[in-house]
mmCIF file of N, CA and C in Angstrom:
data_model
loop_
_atom_site.group_PDB
_atom_site.id
_atom_site.type_symbol
_atom_site.label_atom_id
_atom_site.label_comp_id
_atom_site.label_asym_id
_atom_site.label_seq_id
_atom_site.Cartn_x
_atom_site.Cartn_y
_atom_site.Cartn_z
ATOM 1 N N UNK A 1 0.864 -1.126 0.035
ATOM 2 C CA UNK A 1 -0.019 -0.019 -0.027
ATOM 3 C C UNK A 1 0.932 1.241 0.016
ATOM 4 N N UNK A 2 0.555 2.199 -0.774
ATOM 5 C CA UNK A 2 1.430 3.428 -0.914
ATOM 6 C C UNK A 2 1.277 4.172 0.386
ATOM 7 N N UNK A 3 2.379 4.938 0.703
ATOM 8 C CA UNK A 3 2.480 5.694 1.911
ATOM 9 C C UNK A 3 1.429 6.737 2.143
ATOM 10 N N UNK A 4 0.998 7.436 1.124
ATOM 11 C CA UNK A 4 -0.024 8.515 1.239
ATOM 12 C C UNK A 4 -1.358 7.967 1.711
ATOM 13 N N UNK A 5 -1.589 6.692 1.384
ATOM 14 C CA UNK A 5 -2.869 6.135 1.719
ATOM 15 C C UNK A 5 -2.879 5.354 3.063
ATOM 16 N N UNK A 6 -1.633 4.930 3.433
ATOM 17 C CA UNK A 6 -1.557 4.100 4.647
ATOM 18 C C UNK A 6 -1.879 4.908 5.958
ATOM 19 N N UNK A 7 -1.375 6.181 5.998
ATOM 20 C CA UNK A 7 -1.574 6.949 7.262
ATOM 21 C C UNK A 7 -3.001 7.218 7.469
ATOM 22 N N UNK A 8 -3.801 7.813 6.514
ATOM 23 C CA UNK A 8 -5.206 8.024 6.721
ATOM 24 C C UNK A 8 -5.955 6.770 7.138
ATOM 25 N N UNK A 9 -5.608 5.679 6.416
ATOM 26 C CA UNK A 9 -6.295 4.438 6.731
ATOM 27 C C UNK A 9 -6.095 3.975 8.152
ATOM 28 N N UNK A 10 -4.780 4.088 8.585
ATOM 29 C CA UNK A 10 -4.419 3.708 9.988
ATOM 30 C C UNK A 10 -5.158 4.581 10.948
ATOM 31 N N UNK A 11 -5.268 5.875 10.630
ATOM 32 C CA UNK A 11 -5.991 6.800 11.496
ATOM 33 C C UNK A 11 -7.382 6.457 11.633
ATOM 34 N N UNK A 12 -8.043 6.127 10.520
ATOM 35 C CA UNK A 12 -9.404 5.660 10.513
ATOM 36 C C UNK A 12 -9.683 4.498 11.230
ATOM 37 N N UNK A 13 -8.812 3.522 11.055
ATOM 38 C CA UNK A 13 -8.941 2.190 11.794
ATOM 39 C C UNK A 13 -8.743 2.424 13.283
ATOM 40 N N UNK A 14 -7.762 3.180 13.692
ATOM 41 C CA UNK A 14 -7.505 3.467 15.087
ATOM 42 C C UNK A 14 -8.704 4.155 15.732
ATOM 43 N N UNK A 15 -9.237 5.215 14.997
ATOM 44 C CA UNK A 15 -10.354 5.927 15.571
ATOM 45 C C UNK A 15 -11.617 5.128 15.649
ATOM 46 N N UNK A 16 -11.849 4.295 14.644
ATOM 47 C CA UNK A 16 -13.029 3.429 14.642
ATOM 48 C C UNK A 16 -12.927 2.394 15.782
ATOM 49 N N UNK A 17 -11.801 1.840 15.993
ATOM 50 C CA UNK A 17 -11.475 0.875 17.064
ATOM 51 C C UNK A 17 -11.688 1.483 18.404
ATOM 52 N N UNK A 18 -11.223 2.741 18.530
ATOM 53 C CA UNK A 18 -11.364 3.416 19.802
ATOM 54 C C UNK A 18 -12.819 3.768 20.125
ATOM 55 N N UNK A 19 -13.469 4.170 19.137
ATOM 56 C CA UNK A 19 -15.006 4.391 19.333
ATOM 57 C C UNK A 19 -15.725 3.140 19.659
ATOM 58 N N UNK A 20 -15.393 2.026 19.023
ATOM 59 C CA UNK A 20 -16.087 0.803 19.286
ATOM 60 C C UNK A 20 -15.823 0.278 20.752
ATOM 61 N N UNK A 21 -14.526 0.391 21.097
ATOM 62 C CA UNK A 21 -14.181 -0.072 22.444
ATOM 63 C C UNK A 21 -14.746 0.812 23.505
ATOM 64 N N UNK A 22 -14.664 2.191 23.246
ATOM 65 C CA UNK A 22 -15.228 3.150 24.225
ATOM 66 C C UNK A 22 -16.703 3.068 24.356
ATOM 67 N N UNK A 23 -17.460 2.961 23.290
ATOM 68 C CA UNK A 23 -18.836 2.756 23.348
ATOM 69 C C UNK A 23 -19.268 1.445 23.986
ATOM 70 N N UNK A 24 -18.504 0.420 23.733
ATOM 71 C CA UNK A 24 -18.732 -0.904 24.316
ATOM 72 C C UNK A 24 -18.567 -0.817 25.861
ATOM 73 N N UNK A 25 -17.521 -0.128 26.289
ATOM 74 C CA UNK A 25 -17.267 0.033 27.703
ATOM 75 C C UNK A 25 -18.447 0.763 28.372
ATOM 76 N N UNK A 26 -18.879 1.886 27.778
ATOM 77 C CA UNK A 26 -19.867 2.668 28.292
ATOM 78 C C UNK A 26 -21.205 1.894 28.304
ATOM 79 N N UNK A 27 -21.491 1.168 27.240
ATOM 80 C CA UNK A 27 -22.683 0.364 27.243
ATOM 81 C C UNK A 27 -22.647 -0.757 28.314
ATOM 82 N N UNK A 28 -21.483 -1.332 28.472
ATOM 83 C CA UNK A 28 -21.332 -2.428 29.459
ATOM 84 C C UNK A 28 -21.636 -1.790 30.892
ATOM 85 N N UNK A 29 -21.069 -0.679 31.217
ATOM 86 C CA UNK A 29 -21.283 -0.013 32.484
ATOM 87 C C UNK A 29 -22.741 0.349 32.729
ATOM 88 N N UNK A 30 -23.322 0.907 31.619
ATOM 89 C CA UNK A 30 -24.749 1.367 31.719
ATOM 90 C C UNK A 30 -25.645 0.180 31.804
ATOM 91 N N UNK A 31 -25.482 -0.944 31.104
ATOM 92 C CA UNK A 31 -26.383 -2.081 31.023
ATOM 93 C C UNK A 31 -26.278 -2.732 32.402
ATOM 94 N N UNK A 32 -25.082 -2.859 32.955
ATOM 95 C CA UNK A 32 -24.898 -3.552 34.235
ATOM 96 C C UNK A 32 -25.192 -2.696 35.424
ATOM 97 N N UNK A 33 -25.387 -1.388 35.212
ATOM 98 C CA UNK A 33 -25.605 -0.468 36.294
ATOM 99 C C UNK A 33 -24.661 -0.605 37.439
ATOM 100 N N UNK A 34 -23.413 -0.571 37.123
ATOM 101 C CA UNK A 34 -22.371 -0.824 38.097
ATOM 102 C C UNK A 34 -22.293 0.379 39.099
ATOM 103 N N UNK A 35 -22.288 1.657 38.522
ATOM 104 C CA UNK A 35 -22.184 2.846 39.305
ATOM 105 C C UNK A 35 -23.349 2.969 40.255
ATOM 106 N N UNK A 36 -24.590 2.935 39.726
ATOM 107 C CA UNK A 36 -25.707 3.124 40.629
ATOM 108 C C UNK A 36 -25.866 1.900 41.665
ATOM 109 N N UNK A 37 -25.543 0.736 41.209
ATOM 110 C CA UNK A 37 -25.536 -0.326 42.157
ATOM 111 C C UNK A 37 -24.462 -0.196 43.341
ATOM 112 N N UNK A 38 -23.285 0.301 42.935
ATOM 113 C CA UNK A 38 -22.268 0.507 43.922
ATOM 114 C C UNK A 38 -22.738 1.587 44.911
ATOM 115 N N UNK A 39 -23.398 2.675 44.448
ATOM 116 C CA UNK A 39 -23.945 3.700 45.310
ATOM 117 C C UNK A 39 -25.022 3.137 46.192
ATOM 118 N N UNK A 40 -25.786 2.234 45.715
ATOM 119 C CA UNK A 40 -26.935 1.583 46.433
ATOM 120 C C UNK A 40 -26.400 0.715 47.558
ATOM 121 N N UNK A 41 -25.410 -0.098 47.232
ATOM 122 C CA UNK A 41 -24.875 -1.073 48.221
ATOM 123 C C UNK A 41 -24.132 -0.277 49.346
ATOM 124 N N UNK A 42 -23.367 0.710 49.015
ATOM 125 C CA UNK A 42 -22.579 1.456 49.978
ATOM 126 C C UNK A 42 -23.405 2.602 50.565
ATOM 127 N N UNK A 43 -24.599 2.836 50.142
ATOM 128 C CA UNK A 43 -25.485 3.908 50.655
ATOM 129 C C UNK A 43 -24.912 5.272 50.526
ATOM 130 N N UNK A 44 -24.218 5.500 49.413
ATOM 131 C CA UNK A 44 -23.557 6.775 49.130
ATOM 132 C C UNK A 44 -24.121 7.401 47.832
ATOM 133 N N UNK A 45 -25.424 7.505 47.774
ATOM 134 C CA UNK A 45 -26.056 8.204 46.621
ATOM 135 C C UNK A 45 -25.516 9.556 46.359
ATOM 136 N N UNK A 46 -25.198 10.286 47.446
ATOM 137 C CA UNK A 46 -24.683 11.636 47.294
ATOM 138 C C UNK A 46 -23.352 11.725 46.673
ATOM 139 N N UNK A 47 -22.676 10.598 46.525
ATOM 140 C CA UNK A 47 -21.294 10.589 45.935
ATOM 141 C C UNK A 47 -21.340 9.990 44.509
ATOM 142 N N UNK A 48 -22.459 9.839 43.929
ATOM 143 C CA UNK A 48 -22.572 9.121 42.622
ATOM 144 C C UNK A 48 -21.713 9.836 41.594
ATOM 145 N N UNK A 49 -21.742 11.224 41.597
ATOM 146 C CA UNK A 49 -20.953 11.977 40.626
ATOM 147 C C UNK A 49 -19.491 11.719 40.765
ATOM 148 N N UNK A 50 -18.990 11.527 42.018
ATOM 149 C CA UNK A 50 -17.608 11.198 42.260
ATOM 150 C C UNK A 50 -17.290 9.822 41.616
ATOM 151 N N UNK A 51 -18.168 8.874 41.729
ATOM 152 C CA UNK A 51 -17.970 7.620 41.120
ATOM 153 C C UNK A 51 -17.849 7.679 39.620
ATOM 154 N N UNK A 52 -18.712 8.476 39.044
ATOM 155 C CA UNK A 52 -18.722 8.660 37.518
ATOM 156 C C UNK A 52 -17.424 9.378 37.094
ATOM 157 N N UNK A 53 -16.980 10.487 37.821
ATOM 158 C CA UNK A 53 -15.760 11.178 37.576
ATOM 159 C C UNK A 53 -14.585 10.225 37.695
ATOM 160 N N UNK A 54 -14.624 9.385 38.688
ATOM 161 C CA UNK A 54 -13.421 8.447 38.905
ATOM 162 C C UNK A 54 -13.295 7.489 37.715
ATOM 163 N N UNK A 55 -14.405 7.004 37.277
ATOM 164 C CA UNK A 55 -14.368 6.037 36.155
ATOM 165 C C UNK A 55 -13.803 6.696 34.911
ATOM 166 N N UNK A 56 -14.299 7.948 34.638
ATOM 167 C CA UNK A 56 -13.843 8.714 33.364
ATOM 168 C C UNK A 56 -12.387 9.080 33.611
ATOM 169 N N UNK A 57 -12.016 9.624 34.747
ATOM 170 C CA UNK A 57 -10.608 10.062 34.984
ATOM 171 C C UNK A 57 -9.635 8.870 34.912
ATOM 172 N N UNK A 58 -10.019 7.747 35.514
ATOM 173 C CA UNK A 58 -9.196 6.530 35.432
ATOM 174 C C UNK A 58 -9.035 6.023 34.011
ATOM 175 N N UNK A 59 -10.092 6.090 33.303
ATOM 176 C CA UNK A 59 -10.002 5.616 31.845
ATOM 177 C C UNK A 59 -9.106 6.561 31.110
ATOM 178 N N UNK A 60 -9.285 7.762 31.187
ATOM 179 C CA UNK A 60 -8.382 8.795 30.520
ATOM 180 C C UNK A 60 -6.930 8.704 30.912
ATOM 181 N N UNK A 61 -6.702 8.590 32.220
ATOM 182 C CA UNK A 61 -5.331 8.462 32.700
ATOM 183 C C UNK A 61 -4.693 7.249 32.193
ATOM 184 N N UNK A 62 -5.253 6.155 32.306
ATOM 185 C CA UNK A 62 -4.554 4.852 31.911
ATOM 186 C C UNK A 62 -4.546 4.695 30.399
ATOM 187 N N UNK A 63 -5.478 5.381 29.649
ATOM 188 C CA UNK A 63 -5.359 5.411 28.230
ATOM 189 C C UNK A 63 -4.044 6.233 27.773
ATOM 190 N N UNK A 64 -3.945 7.338 28.486
ATOM 191 C CA UNK A 64 -2.779 8.180 28.233
ATOM 192 C C UNK A 64 -1.409 7.477 28.608
ATOM 193 N N UNK A 65 -1.500 6.745 29.712
ATOM 194 C CA UNK A 65 -0.366 5.969 30.159
ATOM 195 C C UNK A 65 0.062 4.926 29.169
ATOM 196 N N UNK A 66 -0.937 4.224 28.645
ATOM 197 C CA UNK A 66 -0.711 3.226 27.557
ATOM 198 C C UNK A 66 -0.246 3.803 26.274
ATOM 199 N N UNK A 67 -0.883 4.900 25.909
ATOM 200 C CA UNK A 67 -0.666 5.541 24.605
ATOM 201 C C UNK A 67 0.735 6.181 24.465
ATOM 202 N N UNK A 68 1.151 6.801 25.596
ATOM 203 C CA UNK A 68 2.483 7.480 25.596
ATOM 204 C C UNK A 68 3.563 6.650 26.265
ATOM 205 N N UNK A 69 3.209 5.357 26.624
ATOM 206 C CA UNK A 69 4.185 4.416 27.173
ATOM 207 C C UNK A 69 4.882 4.955 28.394
ATOM 208 N N UNK A 70 4.113 5.567 29.298
ATOM 209 C CA UNK A 70 4.655 6.117 30.487
ATOM 210 C C UNK A 70 4.911 4.971 31.478
ATOM 211 N N UNK A 71 5.907 5.221 32.293
ATOM 212 C CA UNK A 71 6.232 4.206 33.364
ATOM 213 C C UNK A 71 6.323 4.932 34.661
ATOM 214 N N UNK A 72 6.072 4.299 35.749
ATOM 215 C CA UNK A 72 6.125 4.880 37.087
ATOM 216 C C UNK A 72 7.009 4.012 38.063
ATOM 217 N N UNK A 73 7.581 4.774 38.989
ATOM 218 C CA UNK A 73 8.311 4.039 40.091
ATOM 219 C C UNK A 73 7.645 4.320 41.336
ATOM 220 N N UNK A 74 7.025 3.345 41.938
ATOM 221 C CA UNK A 74 6.370 3.477 43.229
ATOM 222 C C UNK A 74 7.027 2.536 44.320
ATOM 223 N N UNK A 75 6.661 2.814 45.499
ATOM 224 C CA UNK A 75 7.177 1.934 46.661
ATOM 225 C C UNK A 75 6.646 0.519 46.401
ATOM 226 N N UNK A 76 7.306 -0.518 46.806
ATOM 227 C CA UNK A 76 6.963 -1.993 46.451
ATOM 228 C C UNK A 76 5.593 -2.379 46.935
ATOM 229 N N UNK A 77 5.056 -1.763 47.998
ATOM 230 C CA UNK A 77 3.667 -2.228 48.360
ATOM 231 C C UNK A 77 2.604 -1.569 47.529
ATOM 232 N N UNK A 78 2.987 -0.655 46.626
ATOM 233 C CA UNK A 78 2.006 0.006 45.681
ATOM 234 C C UNK A 78 1.309 -1.036 44.832
ATOM 235 N N UNK A 79 2.060 -2.051 44.387
ATOM 236 C CA UNK A 79 1.517 -3.072 43.611
ATOM 237 C C UNK A 79 0.355 -3.785 44.279
ATOM 238 N N UNK A 80 0.508 -4.018 45.625
ATOM 239 C CA UNK A 80 -0.575 -4.568 46.424
ATOM 240 C C UNK A 80 -1.791 -3.696 46.493
ATOM 241 N N UNK A 81 -1.519 -2.377 46.614
ATOM 242 C CA UNK A 81 -2.620 -1.424 46.706
ATOM 243 C C UNK A 81 -3.410 -1.375 45.376
ATOM 244 N N UNK A 82 -2.670 -1.313 44.268
ATOM 245 C CA UNK A 82 -3.305 -1.330 42.982
ATOM 246 C C UNK A 82 -4.070 -2.643 42.796
ATOM 247 N N UNK A 83 -3.530 -3.809 43.228
ATOM 248 C CA UNK A 83 -4.139 -5.053 43.162
ATOM 249 C C UNK A 83 -5.474 -5.109 43.919
ATOM 250 N N UNK A 84 -5.435 -4.519 45.069
ATOM 251 C CA UNK A 84 -6.740 -4.392 45.865
ATOM 252 C C UNK A 84 -7.742 -3.672 45.153
ATOM 253 N N UNK A 85 -7.429 -2.509 44.577
ATOM 254 C CA UNK A 85 -8.438 -1.748 43.742
ATOM 255 C C UNK A 85 -8.855 -2.504 42.479
ATOM 256 N N UNK A 86 -7.949 -3.100 41.884
ATOM 257 C CA UNK A 86 -8.286 -3.850 40.634
ATOM 258 C C UNK A 86 -9.143 -5.058 41.045
ATOM 259 N N UNK A 87 -8.791 -5.728 42.072
ATOM 260 C CA UNK A 87 -9.733 -6.848 42.478
ATOM 261 C C UNK A 87 -11.013 -6.427 42.905
ATOM 262 N N UNK A 88 -11.264 -5.308 43.591
ATOM 263 C CA UNK A 88 -12.556 -4.679 43.962
ATOM 264 C C UNK A 88 -13.330 -4.402 42.711
ATOM 265 N N UNK A 89 -12.683 -3.841 41.656
ATOM 266 C CA UNK A 89 -13.412 -3.467 40.377
ATOM 267 C C UNK A 89 -13.861 -4.761 39.734
ATOM 268 N N UNK A 90 -12.920 -5.779 39.607
ATOM 269 C CA UNK A 90 -13.285 -7.039 38.902
ATOM 270 C C UNK A 90 -14.359 -7.668 39.745
ATOM 271 N N UNK A 91 -14.286 -7.709 41.031
ATOM 272 C CA UNK A 91 -15.346 -8.360 41.871
ATOM 273 C C UNK A 91 -16.647 -7.739 41.656
ATOM 274 N N UNK A 92 -16.712 -6.370 41.680
ATOM 275 C CA UNK A 92 -18.005 -5.672 41.463
ATOM 276 C C UNK A 92 -18.610 -5.937 40.050
ATOM 277 N N UNK A 93 -17.624 -6.013 39.101
ATOM 278 C CA UNK A 93 -18.061 -6.345 37.755
ATOM 279 C C UNK A 93 -18.594 -7.722 37.594
ATOM 280 N N UNK A 94 -17.924 -8.713 38.267
ATOM 281 C CA UNK A 94 -18.431 -10.057 38.274
ATOM 282 C C UNK A 94 -19.784 -10.168 39.028
ATOM 283 N N UNK A 95 -19.945 -9.472 40.050
ATOM 284 C CA UNK A 95 -21.167 -9.491 40.794
ATOM 285 C C UNK A 95 -22.314 -8.890 39.920
ATOM 286 N N UNK A 96 -22.024 -7.838 39.219
ATOM 287 C CA UNK A 96 -23.048 -7.230 38.357
ATOM 288 C C UNK A 96 -23.328 -8.218 37.195
ATOM 289 N N UNK A 97 -22.324 -8.859 36.653
ATOM 290 C CA UNK A 97 -22.638 -9.870 35.628
ATOM 291 C C UNK A 97 -23.520 -10.999 36.087
ATOM 292 N N UNK A 98 -23.353 -11.417 37.295
ATOM 293 C CA UNK A 98 -24.191 -12.525 37.850
ATOM 294 C C UNK A 98 -25.632 -12.030 37.965
ATOM 295 N N UNK A 99 -25.821 -10.747 38.203
ATOM 296 C CA UNK A 99 -27.114 -10.195 38.352
ATOM 297 C C UNK A 99 -27.827 -10.084 37.038
ATOM 298 N N UNK A 100 -27.002 -9.881 35.946
ATOM 299 C CA UNK A 100 -27.641 -9.590 34.666
ATOM 300 C C UNK A 100 -27.752 -10.844 33.828
ATOM 301 N N UNK A 101 -27.139 -11.916 34.213
ATOM 302 C CA UNK A 101 -27.138 -13.158 33.384
ATOM 303 C C UNK A 101 -28.669 -13.711 33.190
ATOM 304 N N UNK A 102 -29.493 -13.416 34.192
ATOM 305 C CA UNK A 102 -30.802 -13.882 33.983
ATOM 306 C C UNK A 102 -31.626 -13.192 32.882
ATOM 307 N N UNK A 103 -31.005 -12.193 32.240
ATOM 308 C CA UNK A 103 -31.608 -11.524 31.174
ATOM 309 C C UNK A 103 -31.644 -12.255 29.858
ATOM 310 N N UNK A 104 -30.610 -13.126 29.747
ATOM 311 C CA UNK A 104 -30.486 -13.922 28.475
ATOM 312 C C UNK A 104 -31.650 -14.788 28.162
ATOM 313 N N UNK A 105 -32.213 -15.577 29.101
ATOM 314 C CA UNK A 105 -33.464 -16.418 28.742
ATOM 315 C C UNK A 105 -34.572 -15.492 28.380
ATOM 316 N N UNK A 106 -34.737 -14.340 29.019
ATOM 317 C CA UNK A 106 -35.877 -13.485 28.734
ATOM 318 C C UNK A 106 -35.685 -12.895 27.411
ATOM 319 N N UNK A 107 -34.484 -12.512 27.101
ATOM 320 C CA UNK A 107 -34.178 -11.844 25.742
ATOM 321 C C UNK A 107 -34.418 -12.842 24.650
ATOM 322 N N UNK A 108 -33.945 -14.100 24.746
ATOM 323 C CA UNK A 108 -34.083 -15.048 23.674
ATOM 324 C C UNK A 108 -35.642 -15.361 23.540
ATOM 325 N N UNK A 109 -36.434 -15.389 24.590
ATOM 326 C CA UNK A 109 -37.828 -15.678 24.428
ATOM 327 C C UNK A 109 -38.504 -14.524 23.727
ATOM 328 N N UNK A 110 -38.136 -13.262 24.023
ATOM 329 C CA UNK A 110 -38.751 -12.112 23.447
ATOM 330 C C UNK A 110 -38.467 -12.002 21.979
ATOM 331 N N UNK A 111 -37.267 -12.429 21.509
ATOM 332 C CA UNK A 111 -36.957 -12.255 20.074
ATOM 333 C C UNK A 111 -37.206 -13.500 19.365
ATOM 334 N N UNK A 112 -37.869 -14.454 19.959
ATOM 335 C CA UNK A 112 -38.332 -15.693 19.337
ATOM 336 C C UNK A 112 -37.188 -16.810 19.101
ATOM 337 N N UNK A 113 -36.166 -16.705 19.912
ATOM 338 C CA UNK A 113 -35.060 -17.632 19.830
ATOM 339 C C UNK A 113 -34.942 -18.566 21.016
ATOM 340 N N UNK A 114 -36.024 -18.772 21.709
ATOM 341 C CA UNK A 114 -35.991 -19.604 22.885
ATOM 342 C C UNK A 114 -35.467 -20.974 22.595
ATOM 343 N N UNK A 115 -35.750 -21.572 21.524
ATOM 344 C CA UNK A 115 -35.280 -22.905 21.267
ATOM 345 C C UNK A 115 -33.822 -22.880 20.835
ATOM 346 N N UNK A 116 -33.207 -21.738 20.545
ATOM 347 C CA UNK A 116 -31.757 -21.721 20.190
ATOM 348 C C UNK A 116 -30.893 -21.235 21.372
ATOM 349 N N UNK A 117 -31.439 -21.208 22.505
ATOM 350 C CA UNK A 117 -30.756 -20.688 23.718
ATOM 351 C C UNK A 117 -29.308 -21.350 23.920
ATOM 352 N N UNK A 118 -29.339 -22.739 23.771
ATOM 353 C CA UNK A 118 -28.148 -23.447 23.950
ATOM 354 C C UNK A 118 -26.989 -23.006 22.912
ATOM 355 N N UNK A 119 -27.516 -22.803 21.622
ATOM 356 C CA UNK A 119 -26.559 -22.362 20.598
ATOM 357 C C UNK A 119 -25.996 -20.935 20.889
ATOM 358 N N UNK A 120 -26.873 -20.073 21.429
ATOM 359 C CA UNK A 120 -26.464 -18.770 21.766
ATOM 360 C C UNK A 120 -25.398 -18.843 22.876
ATOM 361 N N UNK A 121 -25.608 -19.589 23.852
ATOM 362 C CA UNK A 121 -24.635 -19.710 24.982
ATOM 363 C C UNK A 121 -23.380 -20.365 24.469
ATOM 364 N N UNK A 122 -23.503 -21.373 23.582
ATOM 365 C CA UNK A 122 -22.260 -21.998 23.184
ATOM 366 C C UNK A 122 -21.402 -21.098 22.223
ATOM 367 N N UNK A 123 -22.123 -20.220 21.436
ATOM 368 C CA UNK A 123 -21.405 -19.271 20.574
ATOM 369 C C UNK A 123 -20.727 -18.261 21.405
ATOM 370 N N UNK A 124 -21.336 -17.817 22.524
ATOM 371 C CA UNK A 124 -20.660 -16.908 23.453
ATOM 372 C C UNK A 124 -19.435 -17.515 24.085
ATOM 373 N N UNK A 125 -19.589 -18.752 24.551
ATOM 374 C CA UNK A 125 -18.543 -19.540 25.262
ATOM 375 C C UNK A 125 -17.357 -19.702 24.280
ATOM 376 N N UNK A 126 -17.596 -20.179 23.118
ATOM 377 C CA UNK A 126 -16.525 -20.553 22.163
ATOM 378 C C UNK A 126 -15.892 -19.258 21.648
ATOM 379 N N UNK A 127 -16.671 -18.229 21.470
ATOM 380 C CA UNK A 127 -16.090 -16.935 21.046
ATOM 381 C C UNK A 127 -15.101 -16.399 22.043
ATOM 382 N N UNK A 128 -15.539 -16.505 23.359
ATOM 383 C CA UNK A 128 -14.640 -16.022 24.375
ATOM 384 C C UNK A 128 -13.362 -16.835 24.429
ATOM 385 N N UNK A 129 -13.507 -18.152 24.356
ATOM 386 C CA UNK A 129 -12.380 -19.030 24.394
ATOM 387 C C UNK A 129 -11.400 -18.849 23.204
ATOM 388 N N UNK A 130 -11.983 -18.662 22.030
ATOM 389 C CA UNK A 130 -11.160 -18.428 20.859
ATOM 390 C C UNK A 130 -10.439 -17.095 20.956
ATOM 391 N N UNK A 131 -11.207 -16.061 21.309
ATOM 392 C CA UNK A 131 -10.579 -14.726 21.505
ATOM 393 C C UNK A 131 -9.451 -14.770 22.514
ATOM 394 N N UNK A 132 -9.668 -15.391 23.681
ATOM 395 C CA UNK A 132 -8.588 -15.500 24.659
ATOM 396 C C UNK A 132 -7.427 -16.262 24.116
ATOM 397 N N UNK A 133 -7.584 -17.306 23.423
ATOM 398 C CA UNK A 133 -6.496 -18.151 22.925
ATOM 399 C C UNK A 133 -5.661 -17.297 21.949
ATOM 400 N N UNK A 134 -6.406 -16.573 21.084
ATOM 401 C CA UNK A 134 -5.699 -15.746 20.037
ATOM 402 C C UNK A 134 -4.903 -14.692 20.691
ATOM 403 N N UNK A 135 -5.446 -14.141 21.772
ATOM 404 C CA UNK A 135 -4.743 -13.055 22.504
ATOM 405 C C UNK A 135 -3.587 -13.654 23.298
ATOM 406 N N UNK A 136 -3.794 -14.748 24.033
ATOM 407 C CA UNK A 136 -2.683 -15.358 24.736
ATOM 408 C C UNK A 136 -1.541 -15.906 23.942
ATOM 409 N N UNK A 137 -1.890 -16.359 22.720
ATOM 410 C CA UNK A 137 -0.846 -16.907 21.835
ATOM 411 C C UNK A 137 -0.220 -15.824 20.941
ATOM 412 N N UNK A 138 -0.610 -14.605 21.197
ATOM 413 C CA UNK A 138 -0.084 -13.454 20.508
ATOM 414 C C UNK A 138 -0.370 -13.452 18.992
ATOM 415 N N UNK A 139 -1.545 -13.953 18.576
ATOM 416 C CA UNK A 139 -1.923 -13.866 17.221
ATOM 417 C C UNK A 139 -2.540 -12.549 16.904
ATOM 418 N N UNK A 140 -2.930 -11.781 17.908
ATOM 419 C CA UNK A 140 -3.634 -10.504 17.685
ATOM 420 C C UNK A 140 -2.657 -9.355 17.797
ATOM 421 N N UNK A 141 -1.422 -9.508 17.886
ATOM 422 C CA UNK A 141 -0.419 -8.456 17.900
ATOM 423 C C UNK A 141 0.377 -8.544 19.028
#
């Protein structure tokens, strides 16, 4: 591919991928109601804006860190502190997922695919396994 066409194409692909991933992340958080559920469980409705700002600020900060290849030197126990926060986030996300899983049977019945529920679940499982294998074996870059 010629040089003058490669750069705009790469810019378009990068922008399209960023929009897809960003909108998927937002849709995921909205569908699972992670932030309102967190405020409900902790009884901190008055701090819900702080939760939202933290998610956006964290996303922007770590995107910039990855994009510009920044590195940080912290005290050795900082890894444990980051691990606690990452574990709390993953735990809340897993809890939200378990609450939303009951939507799949309802959704398949409403769109008339009730008899294909097993195929839908198997497609999701095999898609996740294949995607993980491709990522772990470095086929995706």
